[in-house]
C-alpha positions as a Python dict, from the first residue, in 0.01 Angstrom:
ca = {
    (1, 'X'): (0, 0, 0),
    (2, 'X'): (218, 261, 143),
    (3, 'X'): (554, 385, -32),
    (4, 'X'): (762, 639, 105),
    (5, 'X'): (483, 664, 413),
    (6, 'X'): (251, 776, 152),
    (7, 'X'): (-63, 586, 41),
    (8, 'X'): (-179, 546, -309),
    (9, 'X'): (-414, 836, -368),
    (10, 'X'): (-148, 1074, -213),
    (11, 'X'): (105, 928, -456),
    (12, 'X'): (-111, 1026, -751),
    (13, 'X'): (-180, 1347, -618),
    (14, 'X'): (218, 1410, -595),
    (15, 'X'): (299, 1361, -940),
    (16, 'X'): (233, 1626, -1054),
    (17, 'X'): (568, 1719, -892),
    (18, 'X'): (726, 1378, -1008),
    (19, 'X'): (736, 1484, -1376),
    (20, 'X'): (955, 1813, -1349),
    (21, 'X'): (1186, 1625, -1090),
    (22, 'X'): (1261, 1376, -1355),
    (23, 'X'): (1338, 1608, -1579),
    (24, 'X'): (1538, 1818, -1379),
    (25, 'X'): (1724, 1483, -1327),
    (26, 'X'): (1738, 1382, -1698),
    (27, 'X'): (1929, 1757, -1773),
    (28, 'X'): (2126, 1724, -1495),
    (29, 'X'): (2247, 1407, -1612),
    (30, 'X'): (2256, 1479, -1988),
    (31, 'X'): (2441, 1803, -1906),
    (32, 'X'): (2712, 1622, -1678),
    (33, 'X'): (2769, 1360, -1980),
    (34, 'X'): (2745, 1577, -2234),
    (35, 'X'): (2840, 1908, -2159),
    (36, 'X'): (2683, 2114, -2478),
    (37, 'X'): (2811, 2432, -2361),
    (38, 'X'): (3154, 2332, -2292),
    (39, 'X'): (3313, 2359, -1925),
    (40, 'X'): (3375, 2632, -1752),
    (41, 'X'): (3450, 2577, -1389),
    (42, 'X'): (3263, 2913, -1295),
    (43, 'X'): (2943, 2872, -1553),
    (44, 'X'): (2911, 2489, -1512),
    (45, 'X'): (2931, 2522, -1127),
    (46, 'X'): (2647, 2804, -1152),
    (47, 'X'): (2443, 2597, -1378),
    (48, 'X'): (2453, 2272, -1206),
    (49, 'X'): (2407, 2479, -815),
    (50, 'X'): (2076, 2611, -992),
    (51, 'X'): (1966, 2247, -1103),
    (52, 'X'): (2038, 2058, -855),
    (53, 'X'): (1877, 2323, -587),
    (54, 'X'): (1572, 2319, -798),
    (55, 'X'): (1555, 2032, -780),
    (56, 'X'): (1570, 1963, -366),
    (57, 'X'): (1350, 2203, -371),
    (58, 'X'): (1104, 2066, -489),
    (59, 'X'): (1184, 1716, -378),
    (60, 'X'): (1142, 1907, -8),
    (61, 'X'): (801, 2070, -107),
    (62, 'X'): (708, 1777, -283),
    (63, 'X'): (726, 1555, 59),
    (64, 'X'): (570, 1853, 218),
    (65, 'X'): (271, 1888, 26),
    (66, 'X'): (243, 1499, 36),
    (67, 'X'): (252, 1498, 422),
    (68, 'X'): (-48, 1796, 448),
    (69, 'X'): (-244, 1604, 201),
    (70, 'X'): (-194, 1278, 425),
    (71, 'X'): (-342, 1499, 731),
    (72, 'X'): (-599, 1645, 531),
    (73, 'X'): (-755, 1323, 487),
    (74, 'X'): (-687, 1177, 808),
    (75, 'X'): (-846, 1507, 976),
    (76, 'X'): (-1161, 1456, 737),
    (77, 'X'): (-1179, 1086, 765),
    (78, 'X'): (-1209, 1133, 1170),
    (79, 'X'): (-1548, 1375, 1143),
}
């Protein structure tokens, strides 16, 4: 079974970075419906650039990491 190219084993190795991007997605969206520091264009722009960059970020390392592990164990499968 293969989900986003990656097979089973690889998916349980990545969630470890599945858990903070869920809840870097759970305060971006409780902060957008419920703003608990008020709004202010300047400090609500800052705060939801830093969230929502964290969180590509490691969305982008996350696929990363999954795509060396995938190698990994090709390259040791083929010796």
């Amino acid at each position: 079974m293969a989900l986003l190219g990656f097979e089973k084993d690889t998916l349980l190795d990545l969630t470890v970075n599945f858990i903070p991007l869920a809840i870097i997605a759970f305060f971006v969206g409780a902060f957008a419906i419920f703003p608990a520091f008020g709004f202010d264009p300047v400090f609500s722009t800052i705060q939801f650039l830093l969230m929502i960059g964290m969180f590509a970020a490691l969305a982008v390392l996350t696929y990363y990491a999954g795509r060396a592990v995938e190698n990994a164990e090709k390259g040791t499968e083929q010796e």
